[in-house]
C-alpha positions as YAML, in Angstrom:
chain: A
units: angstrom
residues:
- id: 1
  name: UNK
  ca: [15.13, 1.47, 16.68]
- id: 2
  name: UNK
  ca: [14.75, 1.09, 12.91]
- id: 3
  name: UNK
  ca: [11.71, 1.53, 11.75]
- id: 4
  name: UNK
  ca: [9.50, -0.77, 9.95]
- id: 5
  name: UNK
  ca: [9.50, 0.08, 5.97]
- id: 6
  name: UNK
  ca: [6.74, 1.32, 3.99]
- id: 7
  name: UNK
  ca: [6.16, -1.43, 2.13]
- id: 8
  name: UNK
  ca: [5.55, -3.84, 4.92]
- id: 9
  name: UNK
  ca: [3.04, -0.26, 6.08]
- id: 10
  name: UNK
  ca: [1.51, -0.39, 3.18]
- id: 11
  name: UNK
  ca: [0.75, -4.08, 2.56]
- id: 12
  name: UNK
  ca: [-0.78, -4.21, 5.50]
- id: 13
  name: UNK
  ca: [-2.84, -1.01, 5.30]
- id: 14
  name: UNK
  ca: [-4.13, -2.94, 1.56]
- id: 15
  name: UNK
  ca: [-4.85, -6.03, 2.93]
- id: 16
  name: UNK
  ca: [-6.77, -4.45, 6.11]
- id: 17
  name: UNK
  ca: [-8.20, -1.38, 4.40]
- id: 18
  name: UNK
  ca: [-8.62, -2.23, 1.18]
- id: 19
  name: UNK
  ca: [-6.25, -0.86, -2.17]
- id: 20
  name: UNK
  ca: [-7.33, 2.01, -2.96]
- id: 21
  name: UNK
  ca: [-5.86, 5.42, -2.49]
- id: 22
  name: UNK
  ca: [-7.94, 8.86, -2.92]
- id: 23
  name: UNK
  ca: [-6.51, 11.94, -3.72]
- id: 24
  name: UNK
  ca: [-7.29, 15.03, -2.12]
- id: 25
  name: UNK
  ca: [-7.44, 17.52, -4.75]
- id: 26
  name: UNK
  ca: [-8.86, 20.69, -3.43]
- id: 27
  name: UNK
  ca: [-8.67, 23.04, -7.02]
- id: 28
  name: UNK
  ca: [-10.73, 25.40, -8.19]
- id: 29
  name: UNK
  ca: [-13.70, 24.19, -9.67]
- id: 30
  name: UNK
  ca: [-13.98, 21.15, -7.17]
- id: 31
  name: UNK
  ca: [-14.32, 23.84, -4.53]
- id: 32
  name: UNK
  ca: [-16.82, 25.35, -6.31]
- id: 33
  name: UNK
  ca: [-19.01, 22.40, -6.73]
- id: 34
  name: UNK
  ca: [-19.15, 21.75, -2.66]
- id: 35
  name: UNK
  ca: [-20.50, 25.38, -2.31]
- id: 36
  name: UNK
  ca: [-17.06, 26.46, -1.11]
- id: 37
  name: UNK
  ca: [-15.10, 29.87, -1.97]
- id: 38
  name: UNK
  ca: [-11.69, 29.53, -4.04]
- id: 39
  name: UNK
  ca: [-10.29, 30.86, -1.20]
- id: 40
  name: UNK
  ca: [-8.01, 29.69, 2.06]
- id: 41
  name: UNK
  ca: [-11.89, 29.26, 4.40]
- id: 42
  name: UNK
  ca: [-12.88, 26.96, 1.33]
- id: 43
  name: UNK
  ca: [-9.54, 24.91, 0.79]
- id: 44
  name: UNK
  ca: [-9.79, 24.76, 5.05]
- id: 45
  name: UNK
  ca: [-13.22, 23.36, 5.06]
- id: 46
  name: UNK
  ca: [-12.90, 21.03, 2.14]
- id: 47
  name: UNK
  ca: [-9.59, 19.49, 3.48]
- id: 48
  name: UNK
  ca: [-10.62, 19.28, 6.72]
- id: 49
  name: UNK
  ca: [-14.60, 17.20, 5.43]
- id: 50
  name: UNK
  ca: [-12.39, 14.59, 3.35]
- id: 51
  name: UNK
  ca: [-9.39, 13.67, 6.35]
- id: 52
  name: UNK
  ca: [-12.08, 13.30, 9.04]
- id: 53
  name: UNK
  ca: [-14.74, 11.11, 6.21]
- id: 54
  name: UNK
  ca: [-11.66, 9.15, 4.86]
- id: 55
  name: UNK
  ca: [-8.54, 8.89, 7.06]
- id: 56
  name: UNK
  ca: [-9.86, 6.47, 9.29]
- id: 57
  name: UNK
  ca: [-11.12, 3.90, 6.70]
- id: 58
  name: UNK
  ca: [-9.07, 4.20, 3.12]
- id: 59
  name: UNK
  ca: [-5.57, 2.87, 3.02]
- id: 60
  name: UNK
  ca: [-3.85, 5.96, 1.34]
- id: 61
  name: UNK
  ca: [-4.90, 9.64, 1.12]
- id: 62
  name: UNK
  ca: [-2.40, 11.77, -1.63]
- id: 63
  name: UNK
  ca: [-2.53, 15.58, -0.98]
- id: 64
  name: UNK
  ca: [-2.02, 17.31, -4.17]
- id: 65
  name: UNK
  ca: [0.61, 19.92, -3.07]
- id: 66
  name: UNK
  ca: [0.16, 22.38, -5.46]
- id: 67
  name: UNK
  ca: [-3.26, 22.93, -4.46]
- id: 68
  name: UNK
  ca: [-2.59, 23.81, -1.24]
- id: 69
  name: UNK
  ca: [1.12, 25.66, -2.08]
- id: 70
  name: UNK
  ca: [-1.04, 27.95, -4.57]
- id: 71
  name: UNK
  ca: [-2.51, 30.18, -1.62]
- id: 72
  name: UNK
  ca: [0.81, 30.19, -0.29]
- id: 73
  name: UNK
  ca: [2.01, 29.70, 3.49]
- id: 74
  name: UNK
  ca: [-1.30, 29.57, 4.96]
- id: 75
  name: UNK
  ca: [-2.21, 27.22, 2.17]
- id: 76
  name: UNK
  ca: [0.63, 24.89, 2.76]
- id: 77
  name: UNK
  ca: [-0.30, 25.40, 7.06]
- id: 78
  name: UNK
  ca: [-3.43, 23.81, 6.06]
- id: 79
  name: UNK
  ca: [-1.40, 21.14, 4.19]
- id: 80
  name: UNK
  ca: [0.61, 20.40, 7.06]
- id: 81
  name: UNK
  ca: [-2.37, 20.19, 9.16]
- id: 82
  name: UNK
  ca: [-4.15, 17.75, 7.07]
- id: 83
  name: UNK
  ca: [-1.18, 15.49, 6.87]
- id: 84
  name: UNK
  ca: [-0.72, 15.33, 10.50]
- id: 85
  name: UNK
  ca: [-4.61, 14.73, 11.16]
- id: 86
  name: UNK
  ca: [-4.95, 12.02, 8.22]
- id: 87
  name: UNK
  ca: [-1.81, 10.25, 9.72]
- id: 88
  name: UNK
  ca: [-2.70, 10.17, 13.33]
- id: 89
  name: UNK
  ca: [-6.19, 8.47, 12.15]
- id: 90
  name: UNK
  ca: [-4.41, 5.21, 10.69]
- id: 91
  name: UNK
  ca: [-4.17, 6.69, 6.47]
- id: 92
  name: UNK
  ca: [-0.65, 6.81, 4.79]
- id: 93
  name: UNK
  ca: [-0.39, 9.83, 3.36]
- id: 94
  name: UNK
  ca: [1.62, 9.92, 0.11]
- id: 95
  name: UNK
  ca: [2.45, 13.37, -0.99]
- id: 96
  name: UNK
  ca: [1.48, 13.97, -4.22]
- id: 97
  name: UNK
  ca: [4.79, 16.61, -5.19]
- id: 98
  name: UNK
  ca: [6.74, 15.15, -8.19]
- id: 99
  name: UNK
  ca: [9.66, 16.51, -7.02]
- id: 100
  name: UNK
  ca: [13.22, 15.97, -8.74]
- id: 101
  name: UNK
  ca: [16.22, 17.40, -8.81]
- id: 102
  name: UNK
  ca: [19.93, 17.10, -8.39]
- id: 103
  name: UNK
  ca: [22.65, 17.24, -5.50]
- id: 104
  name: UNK
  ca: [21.73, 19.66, -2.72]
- id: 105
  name: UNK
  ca: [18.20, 20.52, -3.96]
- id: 106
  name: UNK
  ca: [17.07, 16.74, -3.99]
- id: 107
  name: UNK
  ca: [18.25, 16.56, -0.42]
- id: 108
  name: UNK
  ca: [16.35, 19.53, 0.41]
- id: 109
  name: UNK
  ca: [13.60, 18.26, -1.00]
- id: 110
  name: UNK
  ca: [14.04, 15.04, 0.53]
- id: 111
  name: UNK
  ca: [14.61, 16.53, 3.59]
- id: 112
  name: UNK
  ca: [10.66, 18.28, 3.40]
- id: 113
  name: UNK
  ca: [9.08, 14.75, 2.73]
- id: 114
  name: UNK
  ca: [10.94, 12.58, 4.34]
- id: 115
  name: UNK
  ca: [12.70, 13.74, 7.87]
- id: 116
  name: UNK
  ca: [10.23, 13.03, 10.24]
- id: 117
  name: UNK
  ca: [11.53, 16.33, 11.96]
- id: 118
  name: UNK
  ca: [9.72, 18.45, 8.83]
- id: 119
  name: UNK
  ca: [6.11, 19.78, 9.72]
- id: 120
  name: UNK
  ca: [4.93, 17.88, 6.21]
- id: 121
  name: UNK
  ca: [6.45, 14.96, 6.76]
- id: 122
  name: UNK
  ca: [4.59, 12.27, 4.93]
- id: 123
  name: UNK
  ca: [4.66, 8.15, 4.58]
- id: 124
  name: UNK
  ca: [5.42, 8.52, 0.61]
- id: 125
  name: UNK
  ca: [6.12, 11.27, -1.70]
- id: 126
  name: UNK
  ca: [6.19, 11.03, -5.97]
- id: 127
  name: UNK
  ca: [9.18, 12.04, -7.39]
- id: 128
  name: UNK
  ca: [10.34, 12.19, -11.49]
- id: 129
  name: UNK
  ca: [13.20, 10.09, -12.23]
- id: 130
  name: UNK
  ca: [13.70, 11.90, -15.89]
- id: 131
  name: UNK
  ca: [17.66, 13.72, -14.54]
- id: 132
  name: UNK
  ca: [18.70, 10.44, -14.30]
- id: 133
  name: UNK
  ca: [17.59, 7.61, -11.51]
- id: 134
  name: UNK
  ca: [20.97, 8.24, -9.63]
- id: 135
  name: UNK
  ca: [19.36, 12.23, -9.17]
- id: 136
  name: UNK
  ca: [17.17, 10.16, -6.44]
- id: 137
  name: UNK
  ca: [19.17, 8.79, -4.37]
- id: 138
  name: UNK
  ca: [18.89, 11.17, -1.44]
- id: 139
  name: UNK
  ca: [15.39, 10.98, -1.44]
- id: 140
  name: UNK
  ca: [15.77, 7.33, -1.56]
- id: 141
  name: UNK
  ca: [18.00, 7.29, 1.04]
- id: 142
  name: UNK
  ca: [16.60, 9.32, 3.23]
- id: 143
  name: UNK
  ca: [13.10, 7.23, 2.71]
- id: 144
  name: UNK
  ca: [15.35, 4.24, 4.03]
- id: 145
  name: UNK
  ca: [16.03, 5.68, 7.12]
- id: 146
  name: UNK
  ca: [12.81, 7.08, 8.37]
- id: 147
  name: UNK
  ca: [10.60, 4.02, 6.99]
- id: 148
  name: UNK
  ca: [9.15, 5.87, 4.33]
- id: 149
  name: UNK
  ca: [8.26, 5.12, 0.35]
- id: 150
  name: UNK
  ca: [9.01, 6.54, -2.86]
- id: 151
  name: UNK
  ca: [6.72, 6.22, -5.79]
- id: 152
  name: UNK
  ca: [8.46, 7.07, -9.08]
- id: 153
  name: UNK
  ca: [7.16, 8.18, -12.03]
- id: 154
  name: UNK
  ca: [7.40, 5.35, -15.18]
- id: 155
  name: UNK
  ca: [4.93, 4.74, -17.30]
- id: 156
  name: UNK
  ca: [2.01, 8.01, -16.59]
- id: 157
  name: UNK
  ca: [-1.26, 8.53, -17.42]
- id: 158
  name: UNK
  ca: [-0.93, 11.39, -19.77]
- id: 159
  name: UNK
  ca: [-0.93, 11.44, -22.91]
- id: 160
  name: UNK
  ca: [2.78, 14.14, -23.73]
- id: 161
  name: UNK
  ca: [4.49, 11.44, -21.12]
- id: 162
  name: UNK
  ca: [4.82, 9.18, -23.83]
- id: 163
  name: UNK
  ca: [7.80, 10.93, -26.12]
- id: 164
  name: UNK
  ca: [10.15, 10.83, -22.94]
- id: 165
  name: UNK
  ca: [8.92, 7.72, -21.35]
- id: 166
  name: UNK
  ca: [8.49, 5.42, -24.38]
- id: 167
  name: UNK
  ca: [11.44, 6.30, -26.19]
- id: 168
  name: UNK
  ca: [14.41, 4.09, -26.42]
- id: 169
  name: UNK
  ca: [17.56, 3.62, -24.30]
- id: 170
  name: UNK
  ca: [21.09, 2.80, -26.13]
- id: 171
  name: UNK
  ca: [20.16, -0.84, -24.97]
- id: 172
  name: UNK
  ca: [17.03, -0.93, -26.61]
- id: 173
  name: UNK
  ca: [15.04, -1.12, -23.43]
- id: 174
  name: UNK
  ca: [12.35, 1.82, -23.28]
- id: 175
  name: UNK
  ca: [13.61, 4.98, -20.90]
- id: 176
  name: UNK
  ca: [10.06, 3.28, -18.79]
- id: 177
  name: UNK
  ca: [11.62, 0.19, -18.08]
- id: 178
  name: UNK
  ca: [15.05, 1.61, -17.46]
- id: 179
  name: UNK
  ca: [13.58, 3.08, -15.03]
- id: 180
  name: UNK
  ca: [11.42, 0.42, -13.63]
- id: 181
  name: UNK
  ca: [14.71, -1.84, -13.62]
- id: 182
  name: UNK
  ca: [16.03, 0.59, -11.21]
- id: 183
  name: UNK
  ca: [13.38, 0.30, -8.76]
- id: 184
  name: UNK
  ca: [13.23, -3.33, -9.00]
- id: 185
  name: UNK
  ca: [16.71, -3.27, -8.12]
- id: 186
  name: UNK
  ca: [16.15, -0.82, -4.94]
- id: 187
  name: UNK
  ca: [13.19, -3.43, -3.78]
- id: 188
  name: UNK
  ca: [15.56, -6.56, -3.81]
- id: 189
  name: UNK
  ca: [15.11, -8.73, -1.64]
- id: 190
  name: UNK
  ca: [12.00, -7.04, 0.53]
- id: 191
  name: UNK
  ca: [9.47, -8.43, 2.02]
- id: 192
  name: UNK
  ca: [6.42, -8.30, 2.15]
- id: 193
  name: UNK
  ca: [6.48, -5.17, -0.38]
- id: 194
  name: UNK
  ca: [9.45, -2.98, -1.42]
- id: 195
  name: UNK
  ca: [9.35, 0.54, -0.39]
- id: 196
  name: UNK
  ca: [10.45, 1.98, -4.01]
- id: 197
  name: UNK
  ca: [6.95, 2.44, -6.05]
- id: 198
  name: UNK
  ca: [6.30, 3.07, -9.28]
- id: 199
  name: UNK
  ca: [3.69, 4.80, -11.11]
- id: 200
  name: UNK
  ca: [1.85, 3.71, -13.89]
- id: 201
  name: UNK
  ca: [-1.32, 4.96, -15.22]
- id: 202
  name: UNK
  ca: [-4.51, 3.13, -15.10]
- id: 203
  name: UNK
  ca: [-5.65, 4.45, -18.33]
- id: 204
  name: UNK
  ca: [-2.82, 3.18, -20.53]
- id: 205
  name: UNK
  ca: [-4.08, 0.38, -23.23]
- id: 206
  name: UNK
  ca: [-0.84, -1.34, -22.49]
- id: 207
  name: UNK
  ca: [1.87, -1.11, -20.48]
- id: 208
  name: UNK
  ca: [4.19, -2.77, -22.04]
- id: 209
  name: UNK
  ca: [6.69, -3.21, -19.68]
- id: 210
  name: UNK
  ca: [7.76, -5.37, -16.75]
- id: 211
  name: UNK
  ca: [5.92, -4.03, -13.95]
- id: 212
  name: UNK
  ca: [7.48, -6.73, -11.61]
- id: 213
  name: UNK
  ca: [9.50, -4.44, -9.17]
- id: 214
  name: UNK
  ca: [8.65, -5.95, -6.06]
- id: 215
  name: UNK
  ca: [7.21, -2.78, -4.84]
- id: 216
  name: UNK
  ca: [3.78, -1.05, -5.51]
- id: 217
  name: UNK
  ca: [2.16, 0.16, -8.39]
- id: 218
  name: UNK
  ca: [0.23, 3.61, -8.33]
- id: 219
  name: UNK
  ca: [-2.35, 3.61, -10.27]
- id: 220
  name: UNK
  ca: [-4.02, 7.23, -11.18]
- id: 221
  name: UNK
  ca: [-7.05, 7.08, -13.67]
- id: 222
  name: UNK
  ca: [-9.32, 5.27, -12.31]
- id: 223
  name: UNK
  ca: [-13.10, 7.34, -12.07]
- id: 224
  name: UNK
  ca: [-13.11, 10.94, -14.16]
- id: 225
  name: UNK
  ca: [-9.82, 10.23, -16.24]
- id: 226
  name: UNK
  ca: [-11.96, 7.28, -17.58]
- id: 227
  name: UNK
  ca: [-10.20, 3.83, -16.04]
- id: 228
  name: UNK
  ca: [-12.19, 1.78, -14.23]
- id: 229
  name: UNK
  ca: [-11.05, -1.21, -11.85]
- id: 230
  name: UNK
  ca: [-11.64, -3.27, -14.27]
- id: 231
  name: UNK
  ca: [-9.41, -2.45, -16.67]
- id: 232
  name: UNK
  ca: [-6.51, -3.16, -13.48]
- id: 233
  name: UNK
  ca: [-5.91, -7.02, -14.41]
- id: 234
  name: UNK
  ca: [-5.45, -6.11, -18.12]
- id: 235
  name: UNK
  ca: [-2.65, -3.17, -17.69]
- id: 236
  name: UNK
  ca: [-1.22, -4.88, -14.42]
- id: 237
  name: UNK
  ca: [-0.96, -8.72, -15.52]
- id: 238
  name: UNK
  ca: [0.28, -10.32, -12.90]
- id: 239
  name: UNK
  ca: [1.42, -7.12, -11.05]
- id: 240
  name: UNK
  ca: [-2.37, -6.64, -9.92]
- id: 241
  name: UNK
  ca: [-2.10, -7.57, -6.35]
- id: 242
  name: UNK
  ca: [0.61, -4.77, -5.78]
- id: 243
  name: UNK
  ca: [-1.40, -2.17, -7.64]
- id: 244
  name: UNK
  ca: [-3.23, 1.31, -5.19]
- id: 245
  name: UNK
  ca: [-5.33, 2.52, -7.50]
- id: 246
  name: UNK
  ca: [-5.48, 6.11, -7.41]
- id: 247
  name: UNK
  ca: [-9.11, 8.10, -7.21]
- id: 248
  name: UNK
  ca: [-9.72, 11.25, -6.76]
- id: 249
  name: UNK
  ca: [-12.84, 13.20, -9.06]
- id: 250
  name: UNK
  ca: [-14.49, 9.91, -8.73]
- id: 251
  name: UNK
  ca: [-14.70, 10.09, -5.03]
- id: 252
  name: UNK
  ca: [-14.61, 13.54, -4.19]
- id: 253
  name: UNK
  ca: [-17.38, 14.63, -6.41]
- id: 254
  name: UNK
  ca: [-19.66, 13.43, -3.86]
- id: 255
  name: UNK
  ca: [-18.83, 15.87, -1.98]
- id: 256
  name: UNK
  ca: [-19.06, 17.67, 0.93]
- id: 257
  name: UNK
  ca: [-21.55, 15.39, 2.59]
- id: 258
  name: UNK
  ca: [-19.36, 13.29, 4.63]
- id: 259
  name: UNK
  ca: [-21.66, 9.95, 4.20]
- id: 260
  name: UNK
  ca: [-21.20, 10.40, -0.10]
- id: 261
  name: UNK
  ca: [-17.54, 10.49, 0.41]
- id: 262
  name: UNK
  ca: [-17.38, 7.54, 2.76]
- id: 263
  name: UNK
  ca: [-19.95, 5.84, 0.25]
- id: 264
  name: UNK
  ca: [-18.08, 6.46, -2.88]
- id: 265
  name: UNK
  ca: [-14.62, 5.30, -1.50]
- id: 266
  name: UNK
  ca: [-16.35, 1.95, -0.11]
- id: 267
  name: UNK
  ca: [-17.86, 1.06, -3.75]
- id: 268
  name: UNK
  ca: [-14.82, 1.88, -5.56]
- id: 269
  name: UNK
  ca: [-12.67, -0.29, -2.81]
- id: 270
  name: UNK
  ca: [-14.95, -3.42, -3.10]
- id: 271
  name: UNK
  ca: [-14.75, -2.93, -7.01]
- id: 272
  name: UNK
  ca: [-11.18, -3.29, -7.28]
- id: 273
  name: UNK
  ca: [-10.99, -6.26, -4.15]
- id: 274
  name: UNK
  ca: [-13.47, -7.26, -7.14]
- id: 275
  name: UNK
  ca: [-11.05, -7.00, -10.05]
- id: 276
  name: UNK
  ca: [-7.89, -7.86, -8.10]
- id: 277
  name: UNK
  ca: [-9.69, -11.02, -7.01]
- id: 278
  name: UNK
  ca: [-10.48, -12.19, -10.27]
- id: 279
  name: UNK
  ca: [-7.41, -10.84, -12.47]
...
């Protein structure tokens, strides 16, 4: 039985949910600030608060793997964990991992995020793009086949990604939009979303590319990195109604009462319905 493709998933989590995704980004300092130890009890309880406060209300929760991979195994247990819980309560996960590679390695990593067999299987994963869009291919292939999403970097929110990103192609097309050309190309055709994502940072003053890939747009920025949803229609055009914005200081920061969580996520979800709405 095929299975039905994340973008069809993900439109539908949007539309029922809300767009907005929140990370879960468990560092040091954030730890810290909930009364928690840096340590594998802390990361536990401070995973644990945000899946059972968000997973059954927010469209998309991204694990930051290398928050969790930076206690090692156990701290990658507790990853698995978390993805399993936040799934079974309704979120799409999207696995916040950047991986990219070529050949063998890609399918391995493909193979991590993307086999529903693997203990951190997830509904998305980010990859980079920069060896070449072809590099992907088994991770896009293997997305494909298990009905799950890609998101690929383009156009990010930092400020070094601009010397790769923004310079030029032989064709005079920006490496950005060679990029985002690709994906459109992957999302032909689909209906009522693409499964090949792209991200593109909230906080850019302009994107200056076609954003039209027939997929979604992930949006990081938005709360401490200084975006706000309603800066969405202006960077997005008329690519807004495709964009998850991507919060995670902004939500988690209210932290670890449950209630503050739940509160936070709700405003910043109504703000962008808000700025989608009238973009």
């Amino acid at each position: 039985m095929t299975p039905e493709p994340f973008g069809a998933r993900l439109r539908h989590a949007m539309d029922t949910r809300g767009p907005l995704c929140v990370g879960i980004d468990p560092h040091a300092s954030l730890l810290t600030s909930w009364g928690l130890n840096d340590d594998i009890a802390g990361l536990e309880r401070f995973t644990r608060t945000v899946v059972e406060a968000l997973a059954d209300r927010v469209a998309v929760l991204k694990p930051q793997s290398a928050f969790f991979e930076r206690f090692g195994s156990r701290g990658v247990a507790v990853l698995e964990k978390a993805v399993e819980e936040a799934r079974a309560a309704g979120a799409l996960v999207l696995m916040d991992a950047k991986r990219g590679d070529i050949g063998s390695t890609m399918g391995a990593y493909a193979a991590t995020y993307l086999d529903k067999d693997s203990p951190l299987f997830s509904d998305a994963v980010t990859v980079s793009p920069y060896l070449g869009f072809g590099s992907l291919r088994p991770a896009l292939d293997a997305a494909a086949v298990s009905g799950a999403g890609v998101f690929v970097l383009a156009l990010t929110s930092n400020p070094e990604g601009a010397e790769v990103q923004r310079a030029t192609a032989a064709d005079g097309r920006s490496l950005a939009q060679v990029m985002l050309d690709h994906m459109a190309a992957e999302n032909a055709g689909a209906t009522p979303l693409g499964s090949v994502g792209a991200v593109v940072g909230a906080t850019l003053a302009d994107a200056g590319a076609d954003l039209a890939v027939n997929g979604p747009l992930l949006a990081p920025g938005i709360g401490a990195q200084g975006a706000t949803p309603a800066d969405l229609p202006r960077v997005f055009g008329a690519s807004v109604g495709n964009v998850v914005p991507s919060v995670s200081r902004g939500v988690l920061r209210h932290g670890p009462d449950a209630s503050g969580l739940r509160e936070a996520a709700g405003r910043f979800a109504d703000e962008v319905r808000t700025a989608v709405s009238e973009g």
